[in-house]
Short mmCIF file of C-alpha atoms and ligand atoms in Angstrom, two decimals:
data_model
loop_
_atom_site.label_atom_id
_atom_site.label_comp_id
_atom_site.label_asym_id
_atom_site.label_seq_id
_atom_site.Cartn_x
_atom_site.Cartn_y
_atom_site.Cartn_z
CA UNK A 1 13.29 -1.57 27.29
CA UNK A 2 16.73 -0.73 25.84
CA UNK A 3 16.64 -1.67 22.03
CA UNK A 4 20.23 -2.16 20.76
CA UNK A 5 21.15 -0.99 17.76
CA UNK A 6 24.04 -2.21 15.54
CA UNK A 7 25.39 0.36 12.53
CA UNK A 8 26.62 -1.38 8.82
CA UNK A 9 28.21 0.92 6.98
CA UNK A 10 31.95 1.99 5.72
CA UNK A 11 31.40 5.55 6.19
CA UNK A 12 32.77 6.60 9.39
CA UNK A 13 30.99 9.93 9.13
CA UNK A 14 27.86 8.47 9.17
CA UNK A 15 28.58 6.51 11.99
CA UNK A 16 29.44 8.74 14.32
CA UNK A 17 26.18 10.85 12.62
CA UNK A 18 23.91 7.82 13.74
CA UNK A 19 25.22 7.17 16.81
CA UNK A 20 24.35 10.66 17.77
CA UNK A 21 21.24 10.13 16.48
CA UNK A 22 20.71 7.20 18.41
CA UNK A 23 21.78 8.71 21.83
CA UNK A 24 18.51 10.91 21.27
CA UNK A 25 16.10 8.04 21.71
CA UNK A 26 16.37 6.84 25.15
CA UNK A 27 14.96 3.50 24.28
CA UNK A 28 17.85 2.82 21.84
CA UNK A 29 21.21 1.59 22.95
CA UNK A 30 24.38 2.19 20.29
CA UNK A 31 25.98 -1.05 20.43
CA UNK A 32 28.55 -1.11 17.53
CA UNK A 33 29.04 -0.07 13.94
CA UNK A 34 30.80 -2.50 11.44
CA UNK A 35 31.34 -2.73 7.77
CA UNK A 36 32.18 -6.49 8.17
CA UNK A 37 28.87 -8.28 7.28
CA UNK A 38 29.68 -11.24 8.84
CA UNK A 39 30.17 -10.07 12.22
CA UNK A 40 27.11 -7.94 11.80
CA UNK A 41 25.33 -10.66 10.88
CA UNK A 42 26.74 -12.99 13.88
CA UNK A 43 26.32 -10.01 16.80
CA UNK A 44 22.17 -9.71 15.34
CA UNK A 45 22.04 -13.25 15.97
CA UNK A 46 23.41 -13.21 19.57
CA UNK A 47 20.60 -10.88 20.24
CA UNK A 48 17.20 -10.93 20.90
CA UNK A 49 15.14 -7.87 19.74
CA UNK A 50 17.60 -5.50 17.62
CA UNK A 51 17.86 -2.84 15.09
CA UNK A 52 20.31 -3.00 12.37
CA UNK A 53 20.90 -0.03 10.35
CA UNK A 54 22.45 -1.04 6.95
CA UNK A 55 24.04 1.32 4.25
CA UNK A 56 22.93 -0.12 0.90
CA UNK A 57 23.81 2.88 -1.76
CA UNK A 58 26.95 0.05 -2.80
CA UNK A 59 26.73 -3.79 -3.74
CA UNK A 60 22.82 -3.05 -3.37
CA UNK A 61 21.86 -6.46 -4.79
CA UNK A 62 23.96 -8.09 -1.91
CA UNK A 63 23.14 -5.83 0.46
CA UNK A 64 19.58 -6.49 -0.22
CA UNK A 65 20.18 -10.02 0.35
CA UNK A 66 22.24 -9.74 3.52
CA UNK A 67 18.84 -7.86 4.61
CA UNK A 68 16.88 -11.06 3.23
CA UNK A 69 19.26 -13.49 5.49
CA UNK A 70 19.47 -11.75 8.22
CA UNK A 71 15.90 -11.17 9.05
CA UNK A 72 14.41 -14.57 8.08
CA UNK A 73 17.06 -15.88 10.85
CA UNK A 74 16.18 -13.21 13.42
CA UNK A 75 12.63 -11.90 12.95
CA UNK A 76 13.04 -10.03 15.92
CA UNK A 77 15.37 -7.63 14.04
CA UNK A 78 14.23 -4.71 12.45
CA UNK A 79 16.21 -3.19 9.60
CA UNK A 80 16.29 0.04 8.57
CA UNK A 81 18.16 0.34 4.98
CA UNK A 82 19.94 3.72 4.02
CA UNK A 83 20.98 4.65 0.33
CA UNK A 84 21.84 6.87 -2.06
CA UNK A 85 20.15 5.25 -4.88
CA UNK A 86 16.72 6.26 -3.53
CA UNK A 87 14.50 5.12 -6.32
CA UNK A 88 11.09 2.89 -6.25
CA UNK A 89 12.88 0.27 -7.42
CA UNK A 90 15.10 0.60 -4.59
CA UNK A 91 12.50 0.79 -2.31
CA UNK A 92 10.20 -2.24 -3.21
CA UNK A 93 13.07 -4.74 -2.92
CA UNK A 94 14.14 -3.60 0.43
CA UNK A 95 11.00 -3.68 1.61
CA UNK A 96 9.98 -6.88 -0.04
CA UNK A 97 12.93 -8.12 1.13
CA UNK A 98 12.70 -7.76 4.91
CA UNK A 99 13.69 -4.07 5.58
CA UNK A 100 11.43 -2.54 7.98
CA UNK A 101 11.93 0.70 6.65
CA UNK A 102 14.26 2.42 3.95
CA UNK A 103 15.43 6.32 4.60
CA UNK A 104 17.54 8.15 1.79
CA UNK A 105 20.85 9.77 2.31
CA UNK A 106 21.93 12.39 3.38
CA UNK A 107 19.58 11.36 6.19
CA UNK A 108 17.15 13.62 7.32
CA UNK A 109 17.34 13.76 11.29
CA UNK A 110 13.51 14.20 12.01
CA UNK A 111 12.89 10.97 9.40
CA UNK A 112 15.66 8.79 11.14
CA UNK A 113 13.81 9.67 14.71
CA UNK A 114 10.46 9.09 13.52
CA UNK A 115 11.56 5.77 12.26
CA UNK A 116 13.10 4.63 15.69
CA UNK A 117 9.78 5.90 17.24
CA UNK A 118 7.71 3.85 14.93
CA UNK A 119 9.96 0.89 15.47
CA UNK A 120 10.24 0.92 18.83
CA UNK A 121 6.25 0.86 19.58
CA UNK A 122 6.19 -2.26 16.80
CA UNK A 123 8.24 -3.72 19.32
CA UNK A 124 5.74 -2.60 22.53
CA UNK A 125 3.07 -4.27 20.28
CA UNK A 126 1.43 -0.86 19.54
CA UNK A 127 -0.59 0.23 16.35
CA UNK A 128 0.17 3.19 15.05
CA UNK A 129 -2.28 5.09 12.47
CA UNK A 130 -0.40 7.22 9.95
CA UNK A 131 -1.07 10.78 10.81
CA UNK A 132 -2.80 11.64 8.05
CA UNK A 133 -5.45 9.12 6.73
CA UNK A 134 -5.36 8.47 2.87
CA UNK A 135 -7.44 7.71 0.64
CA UNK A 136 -7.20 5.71 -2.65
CA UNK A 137 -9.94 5.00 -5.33
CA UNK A 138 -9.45 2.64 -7.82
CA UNK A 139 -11.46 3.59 -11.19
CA UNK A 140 -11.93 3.30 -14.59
CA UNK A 141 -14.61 4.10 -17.11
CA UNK A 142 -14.90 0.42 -18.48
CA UNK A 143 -16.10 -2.30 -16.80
CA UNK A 144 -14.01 -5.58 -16.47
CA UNK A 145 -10.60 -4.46 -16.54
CA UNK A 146 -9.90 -5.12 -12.77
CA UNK A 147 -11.13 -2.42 -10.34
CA UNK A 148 -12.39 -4.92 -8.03
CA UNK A 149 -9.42 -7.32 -8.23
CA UNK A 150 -7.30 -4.16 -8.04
CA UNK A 151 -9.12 -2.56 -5.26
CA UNK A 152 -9.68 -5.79 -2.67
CA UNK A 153 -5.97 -7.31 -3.51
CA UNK A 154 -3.77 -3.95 -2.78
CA UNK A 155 -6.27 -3.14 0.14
CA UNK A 156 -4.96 -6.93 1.79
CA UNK A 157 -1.37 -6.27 0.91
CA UNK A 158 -1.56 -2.51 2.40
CA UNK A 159 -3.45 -4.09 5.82
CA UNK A 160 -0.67 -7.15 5.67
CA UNK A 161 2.48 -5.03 5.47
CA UNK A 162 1.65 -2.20 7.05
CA UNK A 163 -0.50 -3.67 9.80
CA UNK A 164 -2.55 -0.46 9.80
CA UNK A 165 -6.05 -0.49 9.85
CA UNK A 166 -7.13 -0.10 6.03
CA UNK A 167 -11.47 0.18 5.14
CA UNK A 168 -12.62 -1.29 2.08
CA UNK A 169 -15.31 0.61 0.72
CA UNK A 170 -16.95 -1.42 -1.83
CA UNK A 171 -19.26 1.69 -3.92
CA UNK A 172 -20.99 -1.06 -6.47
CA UNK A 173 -23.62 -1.39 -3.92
CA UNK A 174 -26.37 -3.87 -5.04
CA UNK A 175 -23.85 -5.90 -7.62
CA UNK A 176 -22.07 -6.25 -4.52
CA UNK A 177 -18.49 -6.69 -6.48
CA UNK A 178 -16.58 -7.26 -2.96
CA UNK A 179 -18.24 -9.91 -1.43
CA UNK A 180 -19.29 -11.94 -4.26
CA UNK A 181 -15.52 -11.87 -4.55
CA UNK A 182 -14.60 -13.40 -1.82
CA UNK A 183 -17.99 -14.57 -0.83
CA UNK A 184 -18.33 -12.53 2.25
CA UNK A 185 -21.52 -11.73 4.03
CA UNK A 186 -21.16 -8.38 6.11
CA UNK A 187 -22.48 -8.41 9.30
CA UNK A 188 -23.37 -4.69 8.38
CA UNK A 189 -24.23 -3.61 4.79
CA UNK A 190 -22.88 -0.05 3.18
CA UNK A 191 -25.44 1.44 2.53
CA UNK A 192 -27.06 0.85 6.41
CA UNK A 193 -23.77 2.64 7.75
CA UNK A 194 -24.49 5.56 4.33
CA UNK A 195 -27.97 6.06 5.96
CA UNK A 196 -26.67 6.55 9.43
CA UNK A 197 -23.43 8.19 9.66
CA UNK A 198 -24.21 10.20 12.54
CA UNK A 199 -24.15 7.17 14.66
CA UNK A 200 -21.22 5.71 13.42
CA UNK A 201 -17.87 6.07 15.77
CA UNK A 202 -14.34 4.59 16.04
CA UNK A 203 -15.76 2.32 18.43
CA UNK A 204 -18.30 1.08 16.11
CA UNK A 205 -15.98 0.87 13.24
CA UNK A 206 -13.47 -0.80 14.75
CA UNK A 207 -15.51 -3.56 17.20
CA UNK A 208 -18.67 -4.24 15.39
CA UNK A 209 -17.26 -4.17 11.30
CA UNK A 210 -16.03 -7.70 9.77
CA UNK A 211 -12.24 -7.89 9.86
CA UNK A 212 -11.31 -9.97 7.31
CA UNK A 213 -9.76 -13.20 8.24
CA UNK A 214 -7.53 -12.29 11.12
CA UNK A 215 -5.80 -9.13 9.28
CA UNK A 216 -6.49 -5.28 9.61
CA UNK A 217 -8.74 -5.09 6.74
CA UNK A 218 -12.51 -4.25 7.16
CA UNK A 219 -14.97 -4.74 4.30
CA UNK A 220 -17.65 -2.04 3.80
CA UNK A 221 -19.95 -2.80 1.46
CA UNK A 222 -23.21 -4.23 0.39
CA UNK A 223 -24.40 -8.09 0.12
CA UNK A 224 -25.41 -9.02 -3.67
CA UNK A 225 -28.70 -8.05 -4.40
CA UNK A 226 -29.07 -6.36 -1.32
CA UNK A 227 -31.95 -3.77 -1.44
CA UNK A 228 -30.67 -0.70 -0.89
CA UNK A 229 -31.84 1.12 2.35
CA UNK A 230 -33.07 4.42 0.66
CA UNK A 231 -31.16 6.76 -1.63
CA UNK A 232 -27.41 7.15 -0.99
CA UNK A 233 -26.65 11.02 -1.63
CA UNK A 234 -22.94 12.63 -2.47
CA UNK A 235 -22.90 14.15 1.43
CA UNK A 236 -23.96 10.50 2.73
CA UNK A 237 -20.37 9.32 1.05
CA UNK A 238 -18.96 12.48 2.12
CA UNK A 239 -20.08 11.65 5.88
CA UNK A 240 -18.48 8.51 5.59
CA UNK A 241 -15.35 9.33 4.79
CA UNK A 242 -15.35 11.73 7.30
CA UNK A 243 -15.79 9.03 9.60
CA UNK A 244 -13.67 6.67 8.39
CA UNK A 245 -10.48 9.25 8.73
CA UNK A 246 -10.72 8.72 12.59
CA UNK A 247 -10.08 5.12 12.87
CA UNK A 248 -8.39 3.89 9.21
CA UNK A 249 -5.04 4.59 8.14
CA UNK A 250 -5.93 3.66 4.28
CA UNK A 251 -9.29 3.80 2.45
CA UNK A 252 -9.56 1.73 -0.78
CA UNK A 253 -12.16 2.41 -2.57
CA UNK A 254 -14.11 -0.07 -5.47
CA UNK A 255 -15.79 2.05 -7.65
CA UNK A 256 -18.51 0.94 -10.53
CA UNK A 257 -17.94 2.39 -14.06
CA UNK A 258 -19.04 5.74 -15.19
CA UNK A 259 -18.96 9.29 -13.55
CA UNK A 260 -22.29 8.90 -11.62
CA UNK A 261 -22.40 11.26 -8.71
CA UNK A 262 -21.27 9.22 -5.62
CA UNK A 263 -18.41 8.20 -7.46
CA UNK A 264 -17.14 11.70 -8.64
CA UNK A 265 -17.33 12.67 -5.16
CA UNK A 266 -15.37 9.67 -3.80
CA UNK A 267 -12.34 10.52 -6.33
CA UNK A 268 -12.68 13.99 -5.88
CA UNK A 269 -12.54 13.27 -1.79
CA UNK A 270 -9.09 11.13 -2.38
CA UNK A 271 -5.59 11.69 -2.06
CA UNK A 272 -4.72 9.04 -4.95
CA UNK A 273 -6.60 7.93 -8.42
CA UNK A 274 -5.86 4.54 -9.60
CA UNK A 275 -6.64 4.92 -13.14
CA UNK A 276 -6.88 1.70 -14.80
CA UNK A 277 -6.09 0.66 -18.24
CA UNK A 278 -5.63 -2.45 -20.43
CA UNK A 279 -3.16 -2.05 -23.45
CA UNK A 280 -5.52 -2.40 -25.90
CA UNK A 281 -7.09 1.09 -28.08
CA UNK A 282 -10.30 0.97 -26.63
CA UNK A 283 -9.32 0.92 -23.17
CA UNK A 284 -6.54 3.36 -23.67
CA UNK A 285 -8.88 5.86 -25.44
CA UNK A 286 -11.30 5.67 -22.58
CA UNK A 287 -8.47 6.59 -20.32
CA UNK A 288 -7.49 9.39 -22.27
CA UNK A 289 -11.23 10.81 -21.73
CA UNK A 290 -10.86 10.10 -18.11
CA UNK A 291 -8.02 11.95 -18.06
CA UNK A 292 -9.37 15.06 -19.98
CA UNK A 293 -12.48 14.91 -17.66
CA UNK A 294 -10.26 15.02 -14.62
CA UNK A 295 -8.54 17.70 -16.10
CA UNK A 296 -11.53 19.82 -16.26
CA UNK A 297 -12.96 18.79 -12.91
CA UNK A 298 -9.35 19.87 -11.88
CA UNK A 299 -8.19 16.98 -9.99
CA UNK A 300 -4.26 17.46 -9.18
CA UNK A 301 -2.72 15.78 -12.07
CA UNK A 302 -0.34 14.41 -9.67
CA UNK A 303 -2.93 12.36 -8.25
CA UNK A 304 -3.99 10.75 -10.92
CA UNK A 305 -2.06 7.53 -11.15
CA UNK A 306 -1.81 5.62 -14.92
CA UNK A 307 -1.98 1.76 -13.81
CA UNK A 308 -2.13 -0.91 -16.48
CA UNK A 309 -3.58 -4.19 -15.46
CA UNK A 310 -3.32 -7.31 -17.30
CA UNK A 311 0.11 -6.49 -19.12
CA UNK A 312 2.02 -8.62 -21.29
CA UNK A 313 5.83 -8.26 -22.25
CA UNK A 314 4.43 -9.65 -26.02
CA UNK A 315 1.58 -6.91 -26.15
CA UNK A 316 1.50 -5.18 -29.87
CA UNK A 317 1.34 -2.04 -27.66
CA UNK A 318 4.35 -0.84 -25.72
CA UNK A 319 4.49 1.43 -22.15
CA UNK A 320 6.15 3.50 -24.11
CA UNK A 321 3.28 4.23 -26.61
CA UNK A 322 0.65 4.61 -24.09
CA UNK A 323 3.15 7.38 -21.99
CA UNK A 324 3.02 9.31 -25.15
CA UNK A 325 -1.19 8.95 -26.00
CA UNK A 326 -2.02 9.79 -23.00
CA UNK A 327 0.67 12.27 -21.97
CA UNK A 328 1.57 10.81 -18.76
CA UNK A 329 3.75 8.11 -17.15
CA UNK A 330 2.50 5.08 -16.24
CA UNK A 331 2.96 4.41 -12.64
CA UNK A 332 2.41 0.66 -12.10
CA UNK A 333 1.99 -2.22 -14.14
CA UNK A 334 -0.16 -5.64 -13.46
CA UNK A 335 1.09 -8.63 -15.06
CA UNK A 336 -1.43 -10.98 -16.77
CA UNK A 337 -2.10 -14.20 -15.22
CA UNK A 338 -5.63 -15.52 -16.02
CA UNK A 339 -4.69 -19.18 -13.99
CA UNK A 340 -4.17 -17.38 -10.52
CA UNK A 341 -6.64 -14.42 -10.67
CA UNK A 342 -9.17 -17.21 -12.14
CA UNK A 343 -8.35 -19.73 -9.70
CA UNK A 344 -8.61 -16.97 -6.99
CA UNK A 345 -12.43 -15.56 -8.05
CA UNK A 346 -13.09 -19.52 -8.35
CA UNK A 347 -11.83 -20.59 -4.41
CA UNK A 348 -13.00 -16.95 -3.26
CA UNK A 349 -9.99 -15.75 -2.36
CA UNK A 350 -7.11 -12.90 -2.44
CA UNK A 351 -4.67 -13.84 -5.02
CA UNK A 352 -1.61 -14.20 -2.62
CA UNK A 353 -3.78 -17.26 -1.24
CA UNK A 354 -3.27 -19.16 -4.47
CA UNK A 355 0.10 -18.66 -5.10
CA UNK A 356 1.86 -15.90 -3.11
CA UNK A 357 4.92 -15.87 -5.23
CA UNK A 358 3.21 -15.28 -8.44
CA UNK A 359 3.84 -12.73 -10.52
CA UNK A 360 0.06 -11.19 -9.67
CA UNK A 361 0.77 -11.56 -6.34
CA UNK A 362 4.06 -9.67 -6.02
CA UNK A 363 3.03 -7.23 -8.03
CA UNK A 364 -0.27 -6.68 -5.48
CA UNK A 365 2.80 -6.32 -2.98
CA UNK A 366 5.11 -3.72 -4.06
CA UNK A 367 2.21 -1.85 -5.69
CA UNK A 368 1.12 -1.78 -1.48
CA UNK A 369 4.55 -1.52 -0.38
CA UNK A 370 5.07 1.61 -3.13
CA UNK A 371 1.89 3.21 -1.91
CA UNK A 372 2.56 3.29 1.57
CA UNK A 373 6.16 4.25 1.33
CA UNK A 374 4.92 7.00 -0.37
CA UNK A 375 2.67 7.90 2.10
CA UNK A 376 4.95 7.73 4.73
CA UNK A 377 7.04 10.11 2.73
CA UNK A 378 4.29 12.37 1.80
CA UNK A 379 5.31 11.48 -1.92
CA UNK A 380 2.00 12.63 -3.74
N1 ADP B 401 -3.98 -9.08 -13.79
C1 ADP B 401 -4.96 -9.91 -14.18
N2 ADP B 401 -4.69 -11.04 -14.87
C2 ADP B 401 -5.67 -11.86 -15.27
N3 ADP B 401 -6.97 -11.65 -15.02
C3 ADP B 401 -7.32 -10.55 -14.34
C4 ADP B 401 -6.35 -9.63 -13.87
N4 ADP B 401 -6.99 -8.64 -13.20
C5 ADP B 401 -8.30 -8.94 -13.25
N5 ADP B 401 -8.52 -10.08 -13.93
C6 ADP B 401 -9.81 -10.74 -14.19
O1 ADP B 401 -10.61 -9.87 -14.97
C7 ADP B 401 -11.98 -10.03 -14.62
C8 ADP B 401 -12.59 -8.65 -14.35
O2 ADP B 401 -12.00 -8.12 -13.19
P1 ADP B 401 -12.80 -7.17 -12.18
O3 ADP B 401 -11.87 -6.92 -11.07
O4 ADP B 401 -14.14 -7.71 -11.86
O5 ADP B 401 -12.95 -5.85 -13.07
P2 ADP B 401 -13.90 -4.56 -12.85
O6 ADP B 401 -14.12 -4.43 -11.39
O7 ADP B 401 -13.14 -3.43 -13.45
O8 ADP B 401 -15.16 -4.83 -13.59
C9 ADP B 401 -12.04 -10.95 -13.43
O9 ADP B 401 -12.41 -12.22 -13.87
C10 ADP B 401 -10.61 -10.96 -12.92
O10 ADP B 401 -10.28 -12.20 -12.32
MG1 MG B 402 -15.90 -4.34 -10.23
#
């Protein structure tokens, strides 16, 4: 297959940079390079699968949108968005928007032919698993502030957008947060797979585990009230992980309040802490002793993530205050909405089922499409 590939962008010396580029993959054909949108636009829609590189460090906003139009009128265009302005913000709305991948300039060589590798096997149909598999944990000492909703909702949005495989590990055991959720009932329970790691493979993982609905997610964890088969040990999660790494991409991870055993071992095993708060003093002070407690285990205090669920514009309590208690920038915020997230828990289902465009719902999004960008960029 010869993908064509069409270049949007003023600069001439990043044209003829790209096209060299280009000439490097033999499954990519140089077509043109434009900086007239509207013929871009018009040759993208004379073909069938295409790549469109588009420079969008000026007019971002419209650039952004061009992305928009173009690929809901040719989904079999892939987009790769360049800029100067390489910020999150940046980032989520290209993404969100339709890009299929967004590199910063100056361009990095190896980065630009790693993304026309990874594109041109999404065409061939084939997965691929990030190199390196990561793992995320979702905690915080209090109960009810949304580590479940959290940790089930990003883990959809990561297995949506990226397509990789992602494992939901639900570590609440018999209160069986996950599938009273979304009123699952695994064909294999947690802590079964705990007891027997030793027999567990890719093949099992990936043929015999409950995908959920027809995505790449797969739910590990325990039915309510499940009686747990024998004592789960630190090394049993440890074993688990292990095995996970082979097959998943992502590992989310649901964790139950408190610094029991099993859970200081799954945040001490993972590459990110989601480290929830509410903006309200007794959640933030909780945090703060989190925080200290991580400190002295000596987690990375890059990988520690501040996330504040349930915020409010009107809140008393301002991102800016709780930067300065606890030291640290917040790194994502989840907006309140009680009707979605309640009507959600009430049908049994992800939040992006109720109302996709709702401000929960987004925010699920980017927070996935963040994360994995991230990754991809070996960010944390
Ligand atoms: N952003 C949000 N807006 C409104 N309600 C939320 C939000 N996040 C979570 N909730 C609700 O808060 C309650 C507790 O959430 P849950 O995920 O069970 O917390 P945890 O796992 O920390 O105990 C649930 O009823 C959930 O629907
Ligand atoms: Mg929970």
């Amino acid at each position: 297959m010869n993908i064509p590939v069409l270049i949007l962008t003023k600069d001439e010396s990043s044209q003829n940079l790209l096209k060299l580029f280009i000439e490097e993959n033999k499954s990519f054909n140089f077509l043109a390079s434009t900086d007239d949108f509207e013929k871009a636009f018009l040759a993208v829609s004379e073909l069938k699968n295409s790549v469109l590189i588009i420079d969008i460090s000026e007019n971002e906003d419209f650039a952004i949108d061009f992305i928009k139009k173009t690929v809901e009128k040719n989904p079999e265009c892939k987009v790769i968005a360049l800029t100067e302005n390489y910020s999150a913000e940046t980032v989520i709305k290209a993404m969100r928007e339709g890009a299929a991948e967004i590199l910063r300039l100056p361009l990095i060589k190896e980065k630009f032919l790693k993304t026309l590798e990874d594109i041109k096997n999404a065409f061939d149909g084939k997965k691929v698993k990030s190199d390196k598999c990561k793992t995320i944990s979702v905690f915080s000492n209090k109960g009810g502030v949304g580590k479940t909703s959290i940790a089930m909702n990003l883990a959809l949005e990561l297995a949506k957008n990226t397509k990789e495989n992602v494992a939901l590990v639900d570590l609440n055991f018999q209160l069986g947060d996950v599938t009273t959720f979304w009123d699952l009932k695994p064909t294999y329970n947690l802590s079964y797979m705990l007891k027997n790691t030793d027999t567990l493979n890719k093949d099992f993982l990936l043929n015999t585990l409950d995908k959920y609905k027809d995505t790449s997610l797969y739910i590990l964890a325990d039915p309510p009230y499940f009686k747990q088969a024998g004592f789960v040990s630190e090394s049993d999660v440890e074993n688990l992980f292990k095995v996970l790494k082979t097959s998943f991409s992502y590992i989310i991870v649901d964790t139950t309040s408190g610094f029991g055993m099993k859970t200081m071992k799954a945040l001490s095993l993972s590459e990110m802490v989601l480290l929830l708060t509410t903006m309200d003093i007794p959640a933030l002070r909780n945090c703060q002793r989190c925080l200290e407690l991580f400190d002295s285990e000596d987690f990375e205090d890059d990988k520690v993530k501040i996330l504040v669920n349930r915020f409010m514009e009107t809140d008393d309590i301002k991102i800016e205050d709780v930067e300065k208690l606890l030291r640290k920038k917040v790194f994502w915020k989840i907006p309140n909405n009680y009707f979605t997230m309640m009507s959600a828990n009430n049908l049994g289902v992800p939040a992006a089922e109720v109302n996709k465009e709702s401000n929960v719902a987004r925010s699920f999004k980017d927070l996935s499409i963040l994360i994995s960008d991230s990754i991809y960029k070996q960010n944390f």
